Coordinates of C-alpha atoms and ligand atoms in Angstrom, one line a residue:
X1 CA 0.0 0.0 0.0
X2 CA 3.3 2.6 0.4
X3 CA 3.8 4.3 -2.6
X4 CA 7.4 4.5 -2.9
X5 CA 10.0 5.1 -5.5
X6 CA 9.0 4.2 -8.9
X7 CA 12.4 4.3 -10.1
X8 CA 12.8 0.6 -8.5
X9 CA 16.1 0.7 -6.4
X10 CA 17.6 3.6 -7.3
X11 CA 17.8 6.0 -4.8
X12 CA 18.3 3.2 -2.6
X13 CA 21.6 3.0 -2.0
X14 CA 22.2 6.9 -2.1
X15 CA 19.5 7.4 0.2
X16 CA 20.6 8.4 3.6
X17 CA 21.0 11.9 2.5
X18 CA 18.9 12.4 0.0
X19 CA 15.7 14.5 1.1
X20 CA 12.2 14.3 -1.1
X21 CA 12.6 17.3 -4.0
X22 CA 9.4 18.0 -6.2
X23 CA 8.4 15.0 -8.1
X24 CA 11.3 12.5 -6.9
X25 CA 8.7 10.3 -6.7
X26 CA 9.9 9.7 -3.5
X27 CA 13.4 7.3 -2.7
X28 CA 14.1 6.5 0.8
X29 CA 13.1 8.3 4.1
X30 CA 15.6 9.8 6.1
X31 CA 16.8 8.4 9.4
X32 CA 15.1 10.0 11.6
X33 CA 14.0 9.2 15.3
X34 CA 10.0 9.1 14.8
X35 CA 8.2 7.2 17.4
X36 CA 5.9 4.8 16.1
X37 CA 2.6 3.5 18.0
X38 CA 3.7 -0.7 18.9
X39 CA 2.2 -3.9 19.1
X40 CA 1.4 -6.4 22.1
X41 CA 5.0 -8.1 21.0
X42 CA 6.7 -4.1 21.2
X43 CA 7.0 -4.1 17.3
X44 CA 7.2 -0.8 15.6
X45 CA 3.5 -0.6 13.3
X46 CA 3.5 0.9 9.9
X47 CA -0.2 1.5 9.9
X48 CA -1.9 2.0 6.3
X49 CA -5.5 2.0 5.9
X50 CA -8.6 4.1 5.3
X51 CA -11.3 5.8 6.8
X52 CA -14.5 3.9 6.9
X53 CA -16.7 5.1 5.9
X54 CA -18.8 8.8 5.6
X55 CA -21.4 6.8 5.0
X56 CA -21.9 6.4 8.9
X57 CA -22.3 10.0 9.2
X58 CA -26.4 9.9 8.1
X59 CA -27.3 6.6 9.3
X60 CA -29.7 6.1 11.5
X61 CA -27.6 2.9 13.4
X62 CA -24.6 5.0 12.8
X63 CA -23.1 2.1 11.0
X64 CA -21.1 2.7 7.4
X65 CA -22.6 1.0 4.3
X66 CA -19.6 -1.0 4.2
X67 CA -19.7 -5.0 4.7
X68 CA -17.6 -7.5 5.4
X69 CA -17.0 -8.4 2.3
X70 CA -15.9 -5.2 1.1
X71 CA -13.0 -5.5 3.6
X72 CA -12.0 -9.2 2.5
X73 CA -11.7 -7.0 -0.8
X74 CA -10.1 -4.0 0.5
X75 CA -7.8 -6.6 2.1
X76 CA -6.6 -8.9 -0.5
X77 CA -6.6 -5.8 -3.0
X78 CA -4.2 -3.4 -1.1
X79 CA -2.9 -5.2 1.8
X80 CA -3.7 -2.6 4.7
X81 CA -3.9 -3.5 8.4
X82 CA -5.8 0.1 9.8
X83 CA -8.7 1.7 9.8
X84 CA -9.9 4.7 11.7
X85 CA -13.4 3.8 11.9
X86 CA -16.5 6.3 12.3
X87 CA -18.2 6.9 15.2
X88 CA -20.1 9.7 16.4
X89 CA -21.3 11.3 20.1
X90 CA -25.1 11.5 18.9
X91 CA -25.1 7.2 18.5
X92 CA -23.0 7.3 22.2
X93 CA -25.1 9.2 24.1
X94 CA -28.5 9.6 22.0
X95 CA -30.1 11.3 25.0
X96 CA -28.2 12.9 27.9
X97 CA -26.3 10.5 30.4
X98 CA -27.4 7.6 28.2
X99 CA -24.9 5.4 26.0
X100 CA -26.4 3.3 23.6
X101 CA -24.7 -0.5 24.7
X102 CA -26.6 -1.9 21.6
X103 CA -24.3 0.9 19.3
X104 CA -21.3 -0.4 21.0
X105 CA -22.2 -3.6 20.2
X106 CA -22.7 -3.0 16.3
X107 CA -18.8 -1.1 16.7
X108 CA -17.5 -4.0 18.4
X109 CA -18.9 -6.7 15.9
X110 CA -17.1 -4.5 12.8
X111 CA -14.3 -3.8 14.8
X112 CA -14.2 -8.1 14.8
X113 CA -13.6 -8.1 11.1
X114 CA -11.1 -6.1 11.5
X115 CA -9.4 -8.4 14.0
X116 CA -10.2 -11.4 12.2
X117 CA -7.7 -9.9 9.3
X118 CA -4.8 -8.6 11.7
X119 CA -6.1 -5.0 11.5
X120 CA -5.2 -2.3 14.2
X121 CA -8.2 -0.2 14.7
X122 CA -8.7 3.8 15.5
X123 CA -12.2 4.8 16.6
X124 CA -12.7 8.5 15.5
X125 CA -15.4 10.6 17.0
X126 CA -16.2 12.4 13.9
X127 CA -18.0 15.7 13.6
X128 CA -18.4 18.0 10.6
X129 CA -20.0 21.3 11.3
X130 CA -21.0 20.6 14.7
X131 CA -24.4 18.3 14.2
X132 CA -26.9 17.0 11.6
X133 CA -29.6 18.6 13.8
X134 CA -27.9 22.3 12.4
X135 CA -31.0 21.5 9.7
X136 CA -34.5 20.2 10.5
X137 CA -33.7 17.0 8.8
X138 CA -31.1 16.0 10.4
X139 CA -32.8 16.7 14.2
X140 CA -35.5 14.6 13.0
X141 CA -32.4 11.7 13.1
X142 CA -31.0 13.5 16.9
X143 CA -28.3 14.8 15.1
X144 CA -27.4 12.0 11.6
X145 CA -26.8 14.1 8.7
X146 CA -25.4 14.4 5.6
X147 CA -23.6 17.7 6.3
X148 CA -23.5 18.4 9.5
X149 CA -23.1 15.2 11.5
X150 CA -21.6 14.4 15.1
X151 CA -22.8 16.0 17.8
X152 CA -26.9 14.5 19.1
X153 CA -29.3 17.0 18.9
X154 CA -30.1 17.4 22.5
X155 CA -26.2 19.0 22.2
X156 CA -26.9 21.5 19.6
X157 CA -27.6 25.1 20.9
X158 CA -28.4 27.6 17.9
X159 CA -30.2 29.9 20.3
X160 CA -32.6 31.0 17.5
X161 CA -29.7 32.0 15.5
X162 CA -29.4 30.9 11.4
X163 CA -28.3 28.4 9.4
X164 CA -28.9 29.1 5.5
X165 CA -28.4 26.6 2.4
X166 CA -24.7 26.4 1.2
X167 CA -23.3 25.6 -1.8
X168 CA -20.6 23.8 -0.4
X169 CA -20.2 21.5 3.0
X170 CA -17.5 23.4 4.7
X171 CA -19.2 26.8 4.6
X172 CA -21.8 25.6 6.8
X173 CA -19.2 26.1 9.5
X174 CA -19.5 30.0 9.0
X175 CA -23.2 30.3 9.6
X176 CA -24.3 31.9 13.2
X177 CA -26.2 29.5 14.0
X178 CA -23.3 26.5 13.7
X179 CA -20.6 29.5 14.9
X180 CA -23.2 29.6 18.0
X181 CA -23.5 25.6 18.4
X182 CA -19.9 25.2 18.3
X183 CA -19.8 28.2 21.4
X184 CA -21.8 26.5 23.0
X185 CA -20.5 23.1 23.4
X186 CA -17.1 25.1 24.0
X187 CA -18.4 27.2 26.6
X188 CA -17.0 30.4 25.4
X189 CA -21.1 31.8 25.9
X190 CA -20.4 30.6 29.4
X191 CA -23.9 29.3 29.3
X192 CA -23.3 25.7 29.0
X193 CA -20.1 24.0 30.5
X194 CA -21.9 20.8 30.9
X195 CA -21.4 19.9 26.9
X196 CA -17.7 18.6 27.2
X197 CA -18.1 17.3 30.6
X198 CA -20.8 14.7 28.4
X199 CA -18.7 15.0 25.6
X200 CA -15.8 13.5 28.3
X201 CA -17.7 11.0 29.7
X202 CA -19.4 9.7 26.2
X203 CA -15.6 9.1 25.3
X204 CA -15.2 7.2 28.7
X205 CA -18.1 5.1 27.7
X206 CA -16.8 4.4 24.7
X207 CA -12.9 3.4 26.0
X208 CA -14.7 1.4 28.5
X209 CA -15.9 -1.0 26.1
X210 CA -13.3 -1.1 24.3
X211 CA -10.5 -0.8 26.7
X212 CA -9.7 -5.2 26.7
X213 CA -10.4 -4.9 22.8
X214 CA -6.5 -5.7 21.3
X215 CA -7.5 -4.5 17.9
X216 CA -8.6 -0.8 19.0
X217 CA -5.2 1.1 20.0
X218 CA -6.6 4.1 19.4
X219 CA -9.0 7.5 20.0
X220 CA -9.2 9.9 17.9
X221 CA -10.7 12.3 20.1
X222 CA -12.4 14.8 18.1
X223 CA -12.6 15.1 13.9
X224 CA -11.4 18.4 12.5
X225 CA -12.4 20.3 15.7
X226 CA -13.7 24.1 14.4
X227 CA -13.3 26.8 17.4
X228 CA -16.4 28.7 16.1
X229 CA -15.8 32.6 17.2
X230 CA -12.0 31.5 18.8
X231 CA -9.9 30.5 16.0
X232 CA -6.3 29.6 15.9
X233 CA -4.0 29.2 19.2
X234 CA -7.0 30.9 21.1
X235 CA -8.6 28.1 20.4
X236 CA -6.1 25.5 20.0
X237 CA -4.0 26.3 23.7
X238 CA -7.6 27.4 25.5
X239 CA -11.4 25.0 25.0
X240 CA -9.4 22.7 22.7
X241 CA -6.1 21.8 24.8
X242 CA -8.7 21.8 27.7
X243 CA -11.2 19.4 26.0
X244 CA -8.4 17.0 25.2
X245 CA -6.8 17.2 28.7
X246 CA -10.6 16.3 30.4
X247 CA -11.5 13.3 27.5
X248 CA -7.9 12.1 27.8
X249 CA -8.1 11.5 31.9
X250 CA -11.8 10.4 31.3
X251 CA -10.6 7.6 29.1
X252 CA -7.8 6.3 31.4
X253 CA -10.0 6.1 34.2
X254 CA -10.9 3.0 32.2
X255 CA -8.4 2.2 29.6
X256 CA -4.8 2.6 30.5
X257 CA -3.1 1.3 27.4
X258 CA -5.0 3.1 24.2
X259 CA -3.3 5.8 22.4
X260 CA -5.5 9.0 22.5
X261 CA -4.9 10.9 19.0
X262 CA -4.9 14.5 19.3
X263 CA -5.5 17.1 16.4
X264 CA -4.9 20.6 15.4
X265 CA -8.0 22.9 14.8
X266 CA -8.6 21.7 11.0
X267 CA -9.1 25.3 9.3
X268 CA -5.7 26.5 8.0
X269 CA -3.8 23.9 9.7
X270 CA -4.9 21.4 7.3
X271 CA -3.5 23.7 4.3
X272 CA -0.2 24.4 6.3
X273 CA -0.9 27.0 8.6
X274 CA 1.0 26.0 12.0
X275 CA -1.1 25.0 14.6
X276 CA -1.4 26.6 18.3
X277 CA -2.1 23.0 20.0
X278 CA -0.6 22.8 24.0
X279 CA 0.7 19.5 25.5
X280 CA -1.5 17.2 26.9
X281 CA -0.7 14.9 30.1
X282 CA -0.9 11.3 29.6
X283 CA -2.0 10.5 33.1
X284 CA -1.2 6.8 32.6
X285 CA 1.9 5.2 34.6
X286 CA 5.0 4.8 31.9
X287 CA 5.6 6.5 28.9
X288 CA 2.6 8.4 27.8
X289 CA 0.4 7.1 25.0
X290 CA -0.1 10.5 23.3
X291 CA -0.5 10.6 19.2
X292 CA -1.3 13.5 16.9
X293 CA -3.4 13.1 14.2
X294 CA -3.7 15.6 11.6
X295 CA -5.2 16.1 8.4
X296 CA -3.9 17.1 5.1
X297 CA -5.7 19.4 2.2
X298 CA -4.1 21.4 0.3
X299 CA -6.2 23.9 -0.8
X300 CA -5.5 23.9 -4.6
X301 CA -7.1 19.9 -4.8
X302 CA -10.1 21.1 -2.6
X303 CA -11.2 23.4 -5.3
X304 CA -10.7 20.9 -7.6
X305 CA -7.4 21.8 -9.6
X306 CA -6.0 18.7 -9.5
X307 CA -2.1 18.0 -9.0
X308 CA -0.4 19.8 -12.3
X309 CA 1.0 23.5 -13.2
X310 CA 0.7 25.8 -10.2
X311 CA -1.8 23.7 -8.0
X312 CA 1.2 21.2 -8.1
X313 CA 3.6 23.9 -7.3
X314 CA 1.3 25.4 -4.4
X315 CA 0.6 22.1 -3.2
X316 CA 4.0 20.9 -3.1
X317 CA 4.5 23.9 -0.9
X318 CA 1.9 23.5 1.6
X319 CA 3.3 19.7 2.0
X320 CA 6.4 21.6 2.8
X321 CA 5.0 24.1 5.2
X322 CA 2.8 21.2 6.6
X323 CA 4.9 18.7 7.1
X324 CA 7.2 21.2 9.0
X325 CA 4.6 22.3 11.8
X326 CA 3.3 18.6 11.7
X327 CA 6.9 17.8 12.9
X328 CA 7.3 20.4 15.4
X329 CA 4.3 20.0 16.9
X330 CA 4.4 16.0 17.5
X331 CA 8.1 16.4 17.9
X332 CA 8.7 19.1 20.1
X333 CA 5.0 20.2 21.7
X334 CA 3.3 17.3 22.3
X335 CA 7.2 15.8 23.4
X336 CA 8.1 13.2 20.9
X337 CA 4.8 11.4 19.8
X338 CA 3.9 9.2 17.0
X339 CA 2.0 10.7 14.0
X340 CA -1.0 9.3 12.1
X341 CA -2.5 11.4 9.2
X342 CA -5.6 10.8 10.0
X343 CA -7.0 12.2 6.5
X344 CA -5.6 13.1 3.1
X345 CA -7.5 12.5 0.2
X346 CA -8.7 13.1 -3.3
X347 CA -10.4 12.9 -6.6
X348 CA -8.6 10.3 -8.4
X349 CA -9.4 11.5 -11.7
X350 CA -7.7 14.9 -11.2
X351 CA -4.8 14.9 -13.2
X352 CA -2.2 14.3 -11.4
X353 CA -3.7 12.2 -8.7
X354 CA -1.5 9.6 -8.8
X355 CA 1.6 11.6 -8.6
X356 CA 0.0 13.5 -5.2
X357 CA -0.7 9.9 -3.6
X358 CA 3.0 8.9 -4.0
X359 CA 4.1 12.1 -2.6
X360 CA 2.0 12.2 0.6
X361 CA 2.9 8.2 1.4
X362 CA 6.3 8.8 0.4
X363 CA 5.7 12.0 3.1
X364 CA 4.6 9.3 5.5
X365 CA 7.2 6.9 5.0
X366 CA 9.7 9.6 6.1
X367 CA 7.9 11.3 9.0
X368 CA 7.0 7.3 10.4
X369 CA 3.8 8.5 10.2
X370 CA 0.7 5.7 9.6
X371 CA -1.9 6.6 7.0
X372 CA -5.8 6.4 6.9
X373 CA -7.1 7.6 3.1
X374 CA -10.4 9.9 2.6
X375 CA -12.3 7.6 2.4
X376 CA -13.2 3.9 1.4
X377 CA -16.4 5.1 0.2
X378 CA -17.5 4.2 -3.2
X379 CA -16.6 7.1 -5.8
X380 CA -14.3 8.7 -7.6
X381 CA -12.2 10.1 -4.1
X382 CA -11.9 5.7 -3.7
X383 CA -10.6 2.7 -4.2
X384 CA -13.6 2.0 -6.2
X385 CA -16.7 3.1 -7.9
X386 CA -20.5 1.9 -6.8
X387 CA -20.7 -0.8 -9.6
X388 CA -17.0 -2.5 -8.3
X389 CA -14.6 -0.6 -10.7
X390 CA -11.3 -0.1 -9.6
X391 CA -9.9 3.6 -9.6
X392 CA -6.4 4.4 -9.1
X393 CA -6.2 3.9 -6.2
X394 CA -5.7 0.3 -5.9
X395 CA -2.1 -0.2 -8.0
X396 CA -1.5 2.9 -6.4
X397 CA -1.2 1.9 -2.7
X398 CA -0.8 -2.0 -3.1
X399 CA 2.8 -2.0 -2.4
X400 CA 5.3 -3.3 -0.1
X401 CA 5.6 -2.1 2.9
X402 CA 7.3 -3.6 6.7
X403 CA 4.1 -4.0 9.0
X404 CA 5.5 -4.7 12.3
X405 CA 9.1 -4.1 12.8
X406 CA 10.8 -5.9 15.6
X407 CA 13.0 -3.0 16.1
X408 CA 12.9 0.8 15.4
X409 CA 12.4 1.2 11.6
X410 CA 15.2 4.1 10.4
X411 CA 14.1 4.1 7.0
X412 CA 12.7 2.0 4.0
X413 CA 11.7 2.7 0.4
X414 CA 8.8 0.5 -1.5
X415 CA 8.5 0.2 -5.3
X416 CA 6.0 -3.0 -6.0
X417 CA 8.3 -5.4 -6.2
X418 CA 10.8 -4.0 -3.9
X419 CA 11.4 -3.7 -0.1
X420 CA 14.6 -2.4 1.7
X421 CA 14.3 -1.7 5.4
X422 CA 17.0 -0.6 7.8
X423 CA 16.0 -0.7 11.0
X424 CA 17.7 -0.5 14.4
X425 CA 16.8 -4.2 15.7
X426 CA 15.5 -4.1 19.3
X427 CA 16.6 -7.5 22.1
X428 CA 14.0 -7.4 24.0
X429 CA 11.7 -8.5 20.8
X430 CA 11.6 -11.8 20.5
X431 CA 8.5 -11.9 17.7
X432 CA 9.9 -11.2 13.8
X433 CA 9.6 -8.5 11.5
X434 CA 6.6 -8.6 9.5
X435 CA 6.0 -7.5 6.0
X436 CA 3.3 -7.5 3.3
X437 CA 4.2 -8.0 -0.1
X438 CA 1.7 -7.1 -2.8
X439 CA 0.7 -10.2 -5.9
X440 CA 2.1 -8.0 -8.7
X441 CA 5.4 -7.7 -7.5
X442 CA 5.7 -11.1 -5.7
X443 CA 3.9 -13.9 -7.8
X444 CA 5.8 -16.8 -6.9
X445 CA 9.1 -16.9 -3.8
X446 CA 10.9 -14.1 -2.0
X447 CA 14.4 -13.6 -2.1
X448 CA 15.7 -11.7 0.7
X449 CA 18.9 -10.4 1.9
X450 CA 20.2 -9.4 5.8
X451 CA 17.9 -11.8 7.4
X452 CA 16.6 -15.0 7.9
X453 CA 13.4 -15.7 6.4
X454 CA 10.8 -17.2 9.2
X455 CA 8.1 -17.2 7.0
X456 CA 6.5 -16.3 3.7
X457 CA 2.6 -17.0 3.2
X458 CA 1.7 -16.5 -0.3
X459 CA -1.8 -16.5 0.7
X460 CA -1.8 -13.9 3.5
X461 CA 1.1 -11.7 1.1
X462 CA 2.8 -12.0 4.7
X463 CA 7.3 -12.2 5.1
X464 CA 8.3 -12.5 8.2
X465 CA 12.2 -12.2 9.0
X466 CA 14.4 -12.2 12.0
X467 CA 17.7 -9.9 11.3
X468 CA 21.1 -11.2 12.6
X469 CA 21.6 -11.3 16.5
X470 CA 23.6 -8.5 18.2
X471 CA 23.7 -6.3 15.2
X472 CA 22.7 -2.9 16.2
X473 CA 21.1 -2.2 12.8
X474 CA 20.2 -4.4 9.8
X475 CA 19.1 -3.4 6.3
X476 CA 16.8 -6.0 4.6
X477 CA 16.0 -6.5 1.3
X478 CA 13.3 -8.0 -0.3
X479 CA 12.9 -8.9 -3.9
X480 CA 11.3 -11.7 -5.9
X481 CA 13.0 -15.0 -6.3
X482 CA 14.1 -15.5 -9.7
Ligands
LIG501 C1 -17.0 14.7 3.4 C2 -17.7 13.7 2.6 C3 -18.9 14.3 1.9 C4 -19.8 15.0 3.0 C5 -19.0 15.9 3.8 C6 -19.8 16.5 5.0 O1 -16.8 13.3 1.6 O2 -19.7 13.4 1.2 O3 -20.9 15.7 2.4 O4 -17.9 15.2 4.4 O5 -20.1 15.5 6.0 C7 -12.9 16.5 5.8 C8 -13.8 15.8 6.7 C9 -14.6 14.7 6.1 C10 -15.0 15.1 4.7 C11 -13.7 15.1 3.9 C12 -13.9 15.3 2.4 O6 -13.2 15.4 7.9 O7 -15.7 14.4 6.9 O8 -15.9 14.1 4.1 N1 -12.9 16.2 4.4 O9 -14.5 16.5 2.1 N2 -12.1 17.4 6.0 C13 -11.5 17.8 4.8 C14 -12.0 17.0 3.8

């Protein structure tokens, strides 16, 4: 699923120094010192997956039109082992101080495919512009909408105030009566601090069912959180930093081991502005399970450019400007925590699309950051269309990549039927390095260099290796067997 060089094994060898320049295509990642989020065995994951789905966000069970089936699909198609998985607070707590066990239960039974298949799962609370129940129809459904979605309507507080038809989704968030929901739940009209105490406790609910659950390792605490009248490090440092702070010590009174994913406010920092986002305390005992989750949309693809002439040169800068706040914020705010880009996405028939998906995963690869693509849902923005097409998409992201790396991985560069990992091998794991390794580029053996090979299933596209003892790094290389 890592989009990686194209030019298969060049750059390679030269790699170490060589930082991404506009359409490299990508290479090798620079050693860096990323943190990565770890498995039950203390392997490094290399999380790649989608979000699923926005279909969730109108219906009335709060499930995604997505079955089980479409995952055996997704799964043998593109190899990815994460999903950050839509929930919302109006199916938690449908009326106030009550959590919906049989909602839970319809999470935890999806959440079991994902298990079934070796998946690491990342429940996001997702929210855009505030609430369905911002429009009659969607109060009708306490809150599921097809705009506005999130937040149960018993939570929504327009005080009288407007919301008129827009052409567009996002500029709902601008109308007075959203800007007034959105004050509301964040207090700022000092008229109801009672909203994120439930919005805490909904979260506990939710970590309390899920607390045992191996597959979840993750909270997302709030999607693209919008500051309504206080925007930017107002925002970000004050209700938000706050709001985090209270759901993250909600959830450990239950769950001690979850990450809790933490992300900027999504206006401006998604297109590269820096964000004004405080440290939060991981009350947990040992090292804090803190994780920042950003998004990624660069404005020239939102209005629909595509990725060619001077949208490609605009976004290649935002990536730049991104990337660098992403990085001081996880590295240097937050103190050193692992990054999951919790969106990015596009229209695959842009021109250019295929070029932008290599350069964010390549992106990825470097920062150690895992991945979840806008969205699996059928259309032209996924893998495929509603009759079963294939877009893009799929070739794009079915490649090689290390899953689980018994070790810290330094840096590695993917082209389909390529792998080369050097990692920093760590004693106390005993379980091997794992990596998936797409059809196209491995039809038949493996041949693979620096390490012993454990195991190679042809049916699960799963290597797994064990580098040489007492080395204090190893470089593997994968490539097909003659
Ligand atoms: C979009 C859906 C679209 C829906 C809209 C509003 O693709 O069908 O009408 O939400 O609910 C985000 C949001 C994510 C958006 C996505 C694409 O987190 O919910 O999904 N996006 O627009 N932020 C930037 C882009």
């Amino acid at each position: 699923i890592m989009a990686g060089s194209l030019a298969v094994g060049g750059g390679v060898a030269v790699a170490q120094s060589s930082l991404p320049t506009a359409g490299s295509g990508g290479g090798s990642s620079a050693a860096s010192a990323a943190p990565y989020l770890t498995d039950d065995a203390g392997r490094s994951l290399v999380l790649r997956g989608f979000n699923t789905a926005s279909s969730a966000k109108s219906a009335p069970d709060g499930m995604p039109d997505f079955t089980e089936e479409d995952l055996t699909r997704e799964h043998a198609d593109m190899g990815t082992n994460f999903v950050r998985f839509l929930i919302s607070w109006r199916s938690v707590e449908p009326a106030p101080g009550q959590y919906d066990q049989a909602y839970l239960d319809r999470v935890e039974d999806r959440v079991s495919w994902y298990a079934e298949r070796g998946y690491k799962v990342m429940l996001d609370m997702h929210q855009d512009v505030y609430s369905g129940a911002i429009t009659p129809e969607g109060n009708n459904g306490n809150g599921a909408g097809a705009i506005g979605n999130g937040a149960p309507a018993w939570a929504t507080y327009m005080d009288g105030l407007p919301v008129a038809p827009q052409p567009r989704w996002e500029l709902y968030y601008i109308q007075p009566g959203v800007m007034r929901a959105f004050d509301n739940f964040w207090n700022t009209t000092g008229k109801h601090p009672e909203l994120v105490e439930h919005y805490a406790k909904a979260w506990r609910a939710v970590a309390d069912r899920f607390a045992d659950n191996d597959a979840v390792v993750a909270y997302d605490l709030m999607n693209e959180p919008f500051g309504g009248s206080l925007q930017g490090p107002a925002f970000e440092a004050g209700p938000l930093a706050a709001m985090y702070q209270r759901t993250t010590d909600a959830i450990r009174e239950v769950d001690q081991d979850s990450w809790v994913c933490v992300a900027p406010q999504a206006i401006g920092v998604n297109q590269g502005v820096p964000s004004g986002l405080t440290k939060i305390n991981d009350p947990r005992a040992g090292d804090q399970r803190i994780a920042y989750c950003p998004h990624l949309y660069p404005l020239p693809l939102d209005l629909g450019d595509g990725y060619s002439g001077l949208s490609r040169t605009l976004t290649d800068a935002t990536i730049t400007t991104w990337r660098a706040s992403i990085e001081h914020v996880a590295g240097t705010v937050l103190g050193g925590v692992p990054i999951i880009i919790g969106e990015f996405g596009l229209d695959t028939t842009l021109p250019g699309a295929r070029d932008y998906l290599d350069r964010v995963y390549d992106n990825a690869r470097e920062m150690g950051a895992g991945v979840s693509y806008w969205s699996s849902d059928p259309g032209p923005w996924g893998p495929y269309l509603p009759d079963g097409t294939r877009t893009l998409l799929v070739d794009t992201l079915n490649k090689p990549y290390p899953r689980a790396v018994a070790g810290t991985p330094t840096e590695w560069s993917s082209a389909v039927d390529r792998l080369q990992l050097t990692m920093r091998p760590d004693p106390a794991v005993t379980a091997p390095t794992e990596i998936y390794l797409p059809q196209s580029g491995f039809p038949a053996g493996v041949k693979v260099e620096g390490a012993d090979v454990v195991d190679w299933n042809r049916q699960s596209r799963l290597l797994t290796v064990r580098t040489p003892a007492g080395a204090d790094t190893a470089t593997v290389t994968v490539t097909p067997a003659a």
